[in-house]
XYZ file of C-alpha atoms in Angstrom:
742
model
C -37.346 80.251 -2.442
C -34.023 80.123 -0.658
C -35.163 77.638 1.975
C -36.428 75.509 -0.811
C -33.236 75.845 -2.714
C -31.299 75.113 0.511
C -33.352 72.012 1.238
C -32.722 70.818 -2.350
C -28.942 71.374 -1.924
C -28.834 69.535 1.375
C -30.722 66.633 -0.018
C -28.201 66.215 -2.912
C -25.273 66.514 -0.509
C -26.811 63.972 1.837
C -27.451 61.624 -1.071
C -23.889 61.890 -2.167
C -22.685 61.186 1.383
C -25.015 58.211 1.781
C -24.005 56.879 -1.563
C -20.312 57.289 -0.756
C -20.852 55.561 2.582
C -22.605 52.706 0.976
C -19.850 52.273 -1.614
C -17.193 52.420 1.121
C -19.038 49.867 3.178
C -19.462 47.635 0.162
C -15.724 47.886 -0.582
C -14.947 47.150 3.072
C -17.276 44.197 3.062
C -15.792 42.920 -0.197
C -12.275 43.249 1.208
C -13.312 41.473 4.378
C -14.967 38.727 2.344
C -11.795 38.369 0.200
C -9.593 38.243 3.293
C -11.735 35.562 4.839
C -11.611 33.485 1.683
C -7.838 33.665 1.573
C -7.547 32.931 5.317
C -9.865 29.980 5.028
C -7.791 28.618 2.100
C -4.677 28.804 4.173
C -6.351 27.144 7.159
C -7.401 24.246 4.958
C -3.795 23.526 3.792
C -2.276 20.513 5.451
C -5.510 18.540 5.640
C -4.869 14.916 4.570
C -7.072 11.997 3.644
C -4.487 9.632 5.135
C -1.029 8.182 4.752
C -1.061 5.807 1.738
C 1.303 2.873 2.217
C 1.997 -0.283 0.149
C 4.597 -3.003 0.031
C 5.221 -5.809 -2.411
C 6.813 -9.211 -1.917
C 9.699 -8.032 -4.124
C 10.354 -5.095 -1.737
C 10.516 -7.621 1.094
C 13.327 -9.433 -0.616
C 11.319 -12.095 -2.496
C 12.603 -11.117 -5.903
C 11.821 -14.361 -7.760
C 8.400 -15.919 -8.292
C 7.408 -18.505 -5.750
C 6.362 -21.807 -7.378
C 4.017 -24.260 -5.594
C 3.765 -27.681 -7.269
C 1.909 -30.850 -6.424
C 0.775 -30.248 -2.854
C 2.425 -27.369 -1.081
C 1.871 -24.555 1.405
C 3.594 -21.224 1.637
C 3.185 -18.377 4.169
C 4.216 -14.703 3.648
C 4.495 -12.133 6.395
C 3.546 -8.665 5.203
C 4.392 -5.776 7.558
C 1.746 -3.420 8.996
C 2.013 -0.784 11.729
C 1.419 -2.343 15.090
C -1.369 -0.836 17.171
C -2.845 1.394 14.485
C -6.197 0.848 12.679
C -5.915 0.470 8.920
C -8.159 2.020 6.334
C -8.951 0.563 2.899
C -6.522 -2.302 3.624
C -6.309 -5.057 1.032
C -3.948 -7.545 -0.571
C -3.735 -7.712 -4.340
C -2.822 -11.385 -4.821
C -1.205 -11.952 -8.209
C -0.383 -15.417 -9.532
C -0.560 -17.708 -12.579
C -1.622 -21.371 -12.687
C -0.392 -24.079 -15.030
C -2.360 -27.312 -15.183
C -0.928 -29.865 -17.580
C -2.269 -33.004 -15.880
C -5.959 -33.960 -15.497
C -7.461 -34.113 -12.062
C -8.521 -31.732 -9.330
C -6.387 -28.697 -8.384
C -7.509 -26.239 -5.778
C -6.006 -23.158 -4.093
C -6.989 -21.871 -0.676
C -5.758 -18.381 0.320
C -5.947 -17.407 3.972
C -5.294 -14.268 6.055
C -3.890 -14.911 9.543
C -5.135 -18.465 9.404
C -8.661 -17.689 8.262
C -9.561 -18.933 4.713
C -10.477 -16.029 2.456
C -10.577 -17.603 -0.980
C -11.099 -21.219 -2.106
C -11.170 -22.056 -5.775
C -10.853 -24.942 -8.185
C -8.429 -24.365 -11.000
C -9.477 -25.381 -14.534
C -7.241 -27.213 -17.059
C -4.766 -25.165 -19.073
C -3.123 -21.998 -17.851
C -4.225 -18.558 -16.812
C -3.992 -15.847 -14.220
C -5.288 -16.071 -10.724
C -5.721 -12.643 -9.242
C -7.780 -11.740 -6.198
C -8.219 -8.664 -3.983
C -8.419 -9.773 -0.363
C -9.823 -7.260 2.172
C -7.794 -6.998 5.387
C -9.584 -6.290 8.689
C -9.174 -2.655 9.771
C -8.756 -3.189 13.538
C -5.429 -2.432 15.205
C -3.107 -5.387 15.628
C -0.828 -6.470 18.429
C 1.596 -7.975 15.886
C 3.420 -6.101 13.149
C 2.474 -8.327 10.195
C -0.372 -9.897 8.208
C 0.157 -13.563 7.453
C -0.774 -14.508 3.955
C -1.139 -18.252 3.469
C -1.364 -20.040 0.150
C -2.342 -23.695 0.148
C -2.076 -25.488 -3.250
C -3.565 -28.973 -3.646
C -3.357 -30.915 -6.829
C -4.177 -34.572 -7.424
C -4.656 -36.552 -10.621
C -5.315 -40.025 -9.282
C -8.556 -41.617 -10.376
C -8.662 -43.927 -7.367
C -7.908 -42.673 -3.876
C -4.716 -44.725 -3.510
C -3.296 -44.060 -6.987
C 0.104 -42.483 -7.137
C -0.084 -38.754 -7.389
C 1.904 -37.409 -10.383
C 0.553 -33.858 -10.327
C 3.860 -32.071 -10.280
C 2.897 -30.759 -13.755
C 0.232 -28.673 -12.053
C 1.626 -25.613 -10.348
C 0.778 -22.153 -9.024
C 3.343 -19.358 -9.495
C 3.003 -16.397 -7.077
C 4.226 -13.154 -8.448
C 6.645 -10.908 -6.399
C 4.291 -8.041 -7.313
C 1.677 -9.337 -4.888
C 0.965 -6.213 -2.907
C -0.389 -5.125 0.484
C -1.933 -1.621 0.485
C -3.543 0.344 3.331
C -4.188 3.797 4.642
C -3.415 5.278 8.067
C -5.210 8.290 9.564
C -2.502 10.845 10.477
C -4.459 11.679 13.640
C -3.757 8.170 14.923
C 0.039 8.677 14.541
C 1.053 10.108 17.831
C 4.287 8.523 19.070
C 7.781 8.058 17.687
C 7.096 4.325 17.386
C 3.957 5.130 15.377
C 5.981 7.277 12.987
C 8.637 4.605 12.576
C 6.094 1.848 11.961
C 4.300 3.910 9.271
C 7.448 4.809 7.310
C 7.111 3.802 3.684
C 9.412 1.294 1.976
C 11.094 4.233 0.258
C 11.654 6.586 3.114
C 12.636 10.204 2.481
C 15.113 11.958 4.784
C 14.929 15.775 4.677
C 18.059 17.868 5.319
C 18.727 21.655 5.407
C 20.528 21.901 2.064
C 22.917 20.392 -0.404
C 25.857 21.381 1.841
C 25.730 20.161 5.421
C 27.676 20.561 8.617
C 29.536 17.411 9.550
C 27.335 16.639 12.538
C 24.155 16.662 10.432
C 25.854 14.759 7.635
C 27.009 12.140 10.140
C 23.486 11.660 11.499
C 21.912 11.452 7.990
C 24.086 8.557 6.764
C 23.533 6.577 9.969
C 19.783 6.996 9.675
C 19.985 5.869 5.978
C 22.119 2.786 6.832
C 19.704 1.830 9.572
C 16.755 2.123 7.270
C 18.541 -0.009 4.629
C 19.300 -2.741 7.093
C 15.630 -2.749 8.228
C 14.277 -3.479 4.760
C 13.655 0.176 3.672
C 15.336 2.399 1.092
C 16.521 5.953 1.740
C 16.156 8.939 -0.569
C 17.421 12.328 0.493
C 15.662 15.638 -0.076
C 17.510 18.900 0.510
C 15.684 22.185 0.964
C 16.411 24.052 -2.264
C 18.330 27.325 -2.273
C 16.993 30.331 -4.190
C 18.019 29.898 -7.821
C 17.885 26.136 -7.880
C 15.593 24.319 -10.331
C 12.843 22.110 -9.172
C 10.567 19.608 -10.866
C 7.021 20.733 -9.969
C 5.131 18.094 -12.001
C 2.050 16.954 -10.029
C 1.996 20.005 -7.742
C -1.513 21.438 -7.271
C -2.066 25.068 -6.092
C -5.680 25.938 -4.991
C -7.192 28.787 -6.976
C -8.079 30.630 -3.762
C -4.349 31.210 -3.133
C -3.623 32.734 -6.610
C -3.745 36.255 -5.145
C -0.497 35.618 -3.151
C 2.581 36.156 -5.360
C 4.455 33.126 -4.140
C 1.548 30.755 -4.781
C 0.722 32.494 -8.085
C 4.294 31.880 -9.350
C 3.971 28.200 -8.552
C 0.442 27.842 -9.970
C 1.424 28.798 -13.485
C 4.991 27.480 -13.384
C 6.584 25.188 -15.921
C 7.495 21.636 -14.784
C 11.075 22.769 -14.367
C 10.835 25.859 -12.118
C 13.661 27.978 -10.776
C 13.013 28.979 -7.170
C 12.798 32.754 -7.089
C 12.478 33.599 -3.394
C 12.266 32.257 0.179
C 8.494 33.030 -0.064
C 8.147 30.425 -2.794
C 9.944 27.864 -0.541
C 7.416 28.680 2.145
C 4.576 28.141 -0.288
C 5.996 24.778 -1.336
C 6.239 23.732 2.302
C 2.604 24.660 2.936
C 1.457 22.780 -0.185
C 3.349 19.679 0.931
C 5.371 19.457 -2.308
C 7.279 16.167 -2.517
C 10.548 17.976 -3.291
C 10.577 19.670 0.133
C 8.976 16.961 2.217
C 10.448 14.173 4.289
C 9.393 11.250 6.480
C 12.492 11.795 8.730
C 13.913 15.277 9.293
C 17.495 15.992 10.418
C 16.413 19.029 12.522
C 19.593 21.022 12.880
C 19.966 24.762 13.322
C 20.462 25.363 9.604
C 17.086 23.696 8.753
C 15.260 25.706 11.429
C 16.718 28.949 9.986
C 15.609 27.982 6.458
C 12.085 27.306 7.631
C 11.930 30.491 9.678
C 13.128 32.575 6.741
C 10.718 30.931 4.282
C 7.616 31.505 6.425
C 8.698 35.083 7.345
C 9.026 35.919 3.614
C 5.611 34.472 2.922
C 4.175 36.319 5.927
C 5.398 39.597 4.398
C 3.348 38.951 1.236
C 0.227 38.736 3.383
C 0.765 42.078 5.171
C -2.226 43.690 3.568
C -4.587 40.865 4.664
C -4.700 40.602 8.462
C -6.886 37.543 8.449
C -4.628 35.642 6.045
C -1.553 36.662 7.991
C -3.174 35.335 11.186
C -4.142 32.091 9.464
C -0.506 31.631 8.389
C 0.704 32.130 11.929
C -1.809 29.574 13.195
C -0.867 27.058 10.442
C 2.839 27.527 11.182
C 2.309 26.897 14.910
C 0.174 23.872 14.248
C 1.850 22.347 11.152
C 5.423 23.507 11.253
C 6.646 23.721 14.857
C 10.195 23.032 13.698
C 10.309 26.605 12.379
C 9.683 27.964 15.902
C 11.622 25.671 18.207
C 14.965 23.904 17.818
C 15.551 20.331 19.040
C 17.716 19.806 22.066
C 20.843 17.662 21.929
C 20.213 13.928 21.416
C 16.470 14.561 21.088
C 13.937 12.657 18.975
C 10.456 13.996 18.439
C 7.374 13.031 16.554
C 6.108 16.344 15.092
C 3.659 17.442 12.334
C 5.180 18.846 9.203
C 2.687 19.831 6.556
C 0.338 16.976 5.894
C 2.040 14.294 7.966
C 3.792 13.432 11.151
C 7.591 13.155 10.870
C 10.417 11.891 13.014
C 12.547 14.926 13.839
C 16.162 13.897 14.784
C 18.659 16.248 16.431
C 21.897 16.770 14.546
C 23.822 14.681 17.098
C 21.225 11.882 17.548
C 21.694 9.823 14.367
C 23.788 7.164 16.090
C 21.090 6.901 18.829
C 18.420 6.227 16.217
C 20.621 3.507 14.604
C 21.388 2.003 18.018
C 17.713 1.742 18.941
C 17.054 -0.049 15.656
C 20.002 -2.429 15.989
C 18.861 -3.278 19.524
C 15.224 -3.644 18.348
C 14.138 -1.198 21.131
C 12.025 1.135 19.010
C 8.905 -0.309 20.708
C 9.905 1.627 23.797
C 9.336 4.915 22.019
C 5.648 5.224 22.817
C 5.882 8.956 23.564
C 6.391 11.838 21.144
C 9.479 13.326 22.733
C 12.531 11.562 24.054
C 16.197 12.316 24.782
C 18.472 9.348 24.145
C 21.797 9.567 25.968
C 22.942 6.125 24.903
C 21.662 3.386 22.618
C 23.814 0.433 21.771
C 22.989 -3.062 20.565
C 23.265 -5.673 23.315
C 26.202 -8.036 23.525
C 25.674 -11.557 22.190
C 25.566 -14.301 24.753
C 27.743 -16.839 23.071
C 26.203 -19.661 25.040
C 22.609 -18.804 24.104
C 22.597 -16.535 21.040
C 19.291 -14.969 20.032
C 16.019 -16.848 19.947
C 14.020 -17.154 16.741
C 10.888 -16.186 18.685
C 12.391 -12.686 19.222
C 12.923 -12.492 15.404
C 9.230 -12.992 14.712
C 9.139 -16.801 14.262
C 5.637 -18.233 14.426
C 4.987 -21.097 16.859
C 1.882 -22.245 14.965
C 1.911 -25.851 13.776
C 1.152 -26.904 10.172
C -0.285 -30.044 8.681
C 1.934 -32.175 6.371
C 0.632 -34.674 3.925
C 3.582 -34.888 1.552
C 5.335 -31.572 2.245
C 4.878 -28.527 4.414
C 6.960 -25.406 4.807
C 7.550 -23.016 7.713
C 9.166 -19.669 6.918
C 10.255 -16.530 8.665
C 11.875 -13.315 7.487
C 14.257 -10.965 9.383
C 16.890 -8.318 8.487
C 20.522 -8.964 8.962
C 20.714 -6.233 11.659
C 18.557 -8.435 13.876
C 21.202 -11.130 14.092
C 24.423 -9.127 13.609
C 25.846 -6.702 16.146
C 28.906 -5.903 18.212
C 31.233 -7.468 15.668
C 29.418 -10.726 15.559
C 27.728 -12.443 12.667
C 25.513 -15.579 12.668
C 27.844 -18.543 13.047
C 25.535 -21.429 13.860
C 21.806 -22.101 14.010
C 20.134 -24.630 16.333
C 16.608 -25.384 15.429
C 14.033 -27.646 17.122
C 11.221 -29.419 15.204
C 8.449 -31.578 16.518
C 6.331 -33.884 14.377
C 3.455 -36.138 15.127
C 3.743 -39.866 14.161
C 2.112 -40.963 10.947
C 0.840 -44.254 9.534
C 3.819 -44.717 7.260
C 6.918 -46.573 8.571
C 9.122 -44.130 6.605
C 10.241 -41.367 8.930
C 9.603 -37.747 7.832
C 12.590 -35.556 6.754
C 13.129 -31.998 7.997
C 15.359 -29.777 5.843
C 16.696 -26.404 6.837
C 17.260 -23.613 4.284
C 18.840 -20.152 4.771
C 18.092 -17.877 1.821
C 17.376 -20.911 -0.271
C 20.761 -22.626 0.572
C 20.564 -26.020 2.189
C 22.226 -26.003 5.607
C 21.032 -29.181 7.286
C 18.613 -32.118 7.022
C 17.720 -35.149 9.113
C 15.159 -37.903 9.475
C 12.836 -37.237 12.389
C 11.742 -39.777 14.972
C 8.319 -38.180 14.775
C 7.232 -38.979 18.297
C 5.892 -35.545 19.185
C 9.059 -34.546 21.020
C 11.417 -31.691 20.050
C 14.248 -32.843 17.706
C 17.289 -30.810 16.932
C 18.865 -29.609 13.685
C 22.109 -27.803 13.896
C 24.189 -26.191 11.138
C 26.895 -23.711 10.485
C 25.761 -20.509 8.795
C 28.254 -19.679 6.034
C 28.835 -16.051 5.247
C 27.881 -16.502 1.624
C 24.355 -17.439 2.701
C 23.718 -14.111 4.380
C 21.772 -11.250 2.904
C 20.485 -7.781 3.816
C 17.069 -9.530 4.262
C 17.086 -13.221 5.243
C 14.540 -15.940 4.811
C 14.720 -19.028 7.008
C 12.706 -22.000 5.719
C 12.112 -25.399 7.237
C 10.595 -27.992 4.916
C 9.020 -31.189 6.366
C 8.363 -34.082 3.966
C 6.339 -37.188 4.685
C 5.647 -40.401 2.736
C 1.811 -40.682 2.329
C 0.544 -44.122 3.345
C -2.588 -45.801 1.847
C -2.451 -49.322 3.379
C -3.123 -51.124 0.091
C -5.955 -48.686 -0.807
C -7.791 -49.389 2.464
C -7.055 -45.933 3.817
C -7.023 -42.400 2.498
C -3.712 -40.666 3.230
C -4.096 -38.063 5.882
C -1.829 -35.156 6.905
C -0.189 -35.053 10.358
C 0.922 -31.954 12.201
C 4.437 -30.693 12.571
C 5.824 -27.626 14.342
C 8.927 -25.530 14.476
C 9.666 -24.360 18.068
C 11.095 -20.828 17.766
C 11.018 -20.221 21.532
C 13.846 -22.753 21.991
C 15.529 -22.389 18.632
C 18.373 -19.904 18.367
C 21.195 -18.413 16.308
C 24.675 -18.163 17.889
C 27.453 -15.871 16.744
C 30.652 -16.846 15.043
C 34.113 -15.562 15.623
C 35.611 -12.847 13.364
C 38.260 -14.258 11.048
C 39.847 -11.706 8.819
C 40.799 -13.719 5.765
C 40.975 -11.105 3.054
C 37.429 -11.607 1.848
C 34.227 -9.640 2.219
C 32.796 -12.419 4.367
C 35.770 -12.280 6.768
C 35.244 -8.483 7.145
C 31.556 -8.540 7.895
C 31.872 -9.139 11.676
C 34.794 -6.765 12.055
C 32.904 -3.875 10.427
C 29.905 -4.627 12.593
C 31.806 -3.379 15.710
C 34.129 -0.409 16.247
C 35.185 0.720 12.805
C 35.824 3.833 10.656
C 33.984 5.321 7.653
C 36.356 7.370 5.534
C 34.893 9.872 3.099
C 36.193 12.941 1.244
C 35.235 16.448 2.386
C 33.628 17.083 -1.012
C 30.772 14.745 0.002
C 29.513 17.331 2.477
C 28.994 19.806 -0.354
C 26.919 17.325 -2.435
C 25.060 15.699 0.446
C 21.909 14.131 -1.084
C 23.603 11.808 -3.564
C 26.634 11.154 -1.300
C 24.413 10.171 1.567
C 22.444 7.691 -0.441
C 25.612 5.970 -1.661
C 27.099 5.934 1.842
C 23.941 4.326 3.290
C 23.965 1.673 0.591
C 27.633 0.809 0.960
C 27.460 0.855 4.787
C 24.623 -1.685 4.690
C 26.269 -3.785 1.998
C 29.547 -4.041 3.898
C 28.011 -4.691 7.306
C 29.314 -1.400 8.770
C 27.670 -0.584 12.124
C 25.557 2.568 11.855
C 25.705 3.109 15.589
C 29.403 2.355 16.342
C 31.304 3.397 13.250
C 33.390 6.599 13.370
C 32.970 9.075 10.499
C 36.357 10.375 9.292
C 36.258 13.268 6.820
C 39.431 13.472 4.710
C 40.536 16.733 3.226
C 41.321 17.027 -0.480
C 44.452 15.082 -1.567
C 45.024 13.913 2.053
C 45.925 10.317 2.766
C 43.864 8.607 5.441
C 45.491 6.342 8.055
C 42.803 3.993 9.498
C 43.294 2.824 13.034
C 40.569 0.114 12.956
C 38.644 -1.864 10.325
C 37.325 0.600 7.781
C 35.300 1.431 4.715
C 36.853 4.094 2.506
C 34.936 5.817 -0.276
C 37.139 7.615 -2.846
C 39.823 8.264 -0.243
C 43.497 7.408 -0.621
C 44.448 5.016 2.153
C 48.025 4.988 3.432
C 49.781 1.663 2.924
C 46.968 0.053 0.812
C 48.009 -1.891 -2.241
C 44.768 -2.447 -4.113
C 44.461 -4.757 -7.109
C 41.750 -2.376 -8.503
C 42.651 1.167 -9.557
C 40.239 3.789 -10.940
C 41.810 6.820 -12.640
C 39.852 10.098 -12.846
C 36.587 8.048 -12.560
C 37.140 6.947 -16.129
C 39.628 4.090 -16.330
C 39.098 0.751 -14.463
C 42.134 -1.493 -14.101
C 42.218 -4.799 -12.263
C 45.766 -6.159 -11.784
C 46.608 -9.829 -12.133
C 49.607 -11.737 -10.929
C 51.680 -11.161 -14.082
C 49.487 -8.970 -16.278
C 46.409 -6.777 -15.990
C 43.239 -8.840 -15.894
C 41.142 -5.862 -17.028
C 41.981 -2.429 -18.372
C 39.021 -0.489 -19.790
C 37.709 3.022 -20.343
C 34.287 4.520 -21.093
C 32.282 2.767 -18.380
C 29.512 4.703 -16.743
C 27.467 4.445 -13.555
C 29.705 1.714 -12.123
C 31.814 1.399 -8.978
C 34.345 -1.009 -7.564
C 34.751 -2.452 -4.062
C 37.804 -4.330 -2.830
C 39.154 -5.738 0.421
C 42.550 -4.141 1.197
C 45.000 -4.112 4.087
C 46.544 -0.893 5.348
C 48.518 -0.269 8.557
C 47.587 -3.705 9.915
C 43.886 -3.012 9.400
C 41.575 -4.585 6.816
C 38.901 -2.664 5.071
C 36.802 -2.039 1.950
C 38.007 0.495 -0.652
C 35.253 1.855 -2.923
C 35.696 3.957 -6.129
C 33.101 5.429 -8.488
C 33.472 4.956 -12.246
C 31.683 7.598 -14.252
C 29.176 10.058 -12.838
C 26.974 8.827 -10.041
C 23.635 10.566 -9.476
C 22.140 8.496 -6.650
C 22.607 5.326 -4.558
C 23.875 1.805 -5.418
C 20.497 0.316 -6.432
C 18.541 -2.382 -4.623
C 19.949 -3.594 -1.266
C 22.702 -6.191 -1.450
C 25.446 -7.681 0.694
C 29.114 -7.972 -0.196
C 29.428 -11.661 0.546
C 31.476 -13.204 -2.276
C 35.141 -12.974 -3.073
C 37.260 -9.916 -2.337
C 36.490 -7.682 -5.369
C 33.126 -6.591 -6.757
C 32.120 -4.415 -9.651
C 28.839 -2.743 -8.835
C 26.209 -1.266 -11.156
C 23.082 0.734 -10.666
C 21.147 -2.404 -9.718
C 23.778 -4.086 -7.492
C 26.864 -6.191 -8.074
C 27.571 -7.147 -11.668
C 30.874 -9.136 -11.344
C 32.746 -10.818 -8.497
C 36.470 -11.653 -8.310
C 37.982 -13.927 -5.700
C 41.713 -13.741 -5.350
C 41.782 -14.730 -1.728
C 42.788 -18.108 -0.269
C 39.780 -20.434 -0.838
C 40.699 -22.650 2.120
C 39.931 -19.812 4.554
C 36.367 -19.624 3.345
C 35.429 -23.232 4.045
C 33.368 -23.469 7.260
C 33.932 -26.279 9.667
C 31.141 -28.651 10.480
C 28.441 -28.022 13.043
C 29.958 -30.206 15.753
C 33.618 -29.446 15.133
C 35.289 -27.716 18.042
C 38.730 -27.404 19.466
C 39.543 -31.103 18.859
C 38.840 -30.576 15.202
C 41.805 -28.277 15.009
C 43.980 -31.021 16.642
C 42.702 -33.497 14.015
C 43.704 -31.048 11.271
C 47.092 -30.703 12.963
C 47.515 -34.446 13.299
C 46.400 -35.036 9.706
C 49.592 -33.525 8.380
C 51.934 -33.946 11.334
C 51.589 -37.808 11.812
C 53.799 -38.628 8.822
C 56.441 -36.217 10.007
C 56.310 -37.614 13.557
C 56.623 -41.199 12.169
C 59.683 -40.235 10.133
C 61.296 -38.477 13.123
C 60.696 -41.553 15.339
C 62.226 -43.817 12.666
C 65.316 -41.629 12.473
C 65.729 -41.644 16.316
C 65.285 -45.418 16.382
C 67.862 -45.852 13.611
C 70.318 -43.669 15.611
C 69.722 -45.747 18.699
C 70.315 -48.988 16.743
C 73.526 -47.570 15.213
C 74.779 -46.406 18.655
C 74.030 -49.897 20.083
C 75.867 -51.550 17.149
C 78.929 -49.365 17.629
C 78.953 -50.025 21.392
C 78.601 -53.718 20.794
C 81.463 -53.661 18.228
C 83.793 -51.909 20.726
C 82.977 -54.492 23.427
C 83.768 -57.412 21.057
C 87.200 -55.912 20.205
C 88.075 -55.783 23.900
């Protein structure tokens, strides 16, 4: 019986062991499966469907609707990244038509010269909206040309007069180009720069920055602003700061990690509880901790390293997930592992996108490359820039319009045809020089009419010059001074050619004839700096060696201060590559040694007409009484031209609490006092000498100054000669009298 009993006991023990083993293996398999799921979820973070980009005509500086009436043509140049294929690229064309006269009205919309839409417009009014697909292939140029051709005619007979100006097409500034770029195609620094969005985010280490990093950040922002982009600043949040997490998505597979779990169920306003949560936000690509350009100083590297180390500690019980995090960090966040060398620029992945990483001392180099238009050289992903300065103007030659993007294509003109080009101010302003004169060559073919065509030159909508053309197919010159008040952050140059259609007593149908602007031989030459106490007079001086004076408190509130500094630097023409940053300590008086821009800093020797007390009271002094004395204003600021220590500069003061930048880009180009709101200048005051702002004519040179001199000196000279002659006559009479007595 015992053996039987023994066999029975052994069997029960073996069963228990087998069951325990199976349960242990099941638990182990379950743990392994769970670890693999978490590891896989981490490995999938950072995957992106593409960089979505869009730009409207308004963001390009065309803020007002463009009206085409009668017969007219208009071209728009929409920027795209050069050399990169585009995905889902299209133009959402938005317009309205108004047809008050009978007859035939048609619109032809073309892309890069190829017609894409042709439509007859019915009577009345309505919307005309079309989505135009854009070819996906990479381009050698950095724009897509959108052409709009409006034709309206109400004549019943072919030679009847055309009175169709009541028929028009109004193009909305909200016309938009959209496209997608595959992040895997973005490999070089140039690619990163070309794919920057209109509203570019600069990421810094925190709200308080070292002076070198702060200096680089404002220079980058000013350079962006002068190249038709807007800067916003993100600072890596410190533990305890509150973040807006609306729109943040946390995968359910990551809910087992405490840092991700805290973010997944968080309220829209979430207080950051740990460095591990910062690491989780970085891995999720949260907008609050992301940037397109990163000021990669030592402090930022330390923040990234601490964040990922804290997150790594929460994965200690899951080896596979820990290994996945290490792999993700090496592949998607190399800035946490390796610091940038001095003056280095790198194109690096950070989360879901490639970013431009800038060393703490390389901000001036980035600005210099942009001012010199040399970013096309940055075809690698890692460069060290020892020097980058804009080239000196050649006063004899200036800068050719072809280098600014002017198209050499001819256009047909029946009654009127327009040629346009757009360029930022930074492309024609450097080394203390501003555009002073433009020389433009136009060629037109002869037509049947004996009336010669007229070419008219506009700069930002302001008429600069016009002339009748010989129209013999040869280049003909238009030359004009460029007044400072015509300049803008973004500039549009337009040449309009008008012809008189000819019908030969109804025996012929009027035909268009070609005309062409020749950008290869047309150029802009610089003007001399003339400090006359106005914003215009200061523009060229601030574009060279100058000083930027800011209080030390700005370094402790970096994001908002940097945005304001970038806005004001671009508005005043301050050179982002050559200006010297001067940080003034609390209650210290600054003593500028060169032309300057001062933000909320007391300047020794300055006697401003505008005073702001405690950011609350605005007072503008008149000659005998205050012109304005007011309290209670909010979100305003003042800018004024002042003189201190023999140097002229701009003095800026905030009124009320400022939370960001100065609104849409603008240029200080009127008067010598400006009151600025959240959307740009609200009021201008000009107390300077108006005579100093009058530009001389296009052909007036040194002899013009002698003519001005003679214009007032001739009467004085005549009087002096008369007095001398009278004295001679009197002396002769006295001598003659003495002789007669003898």
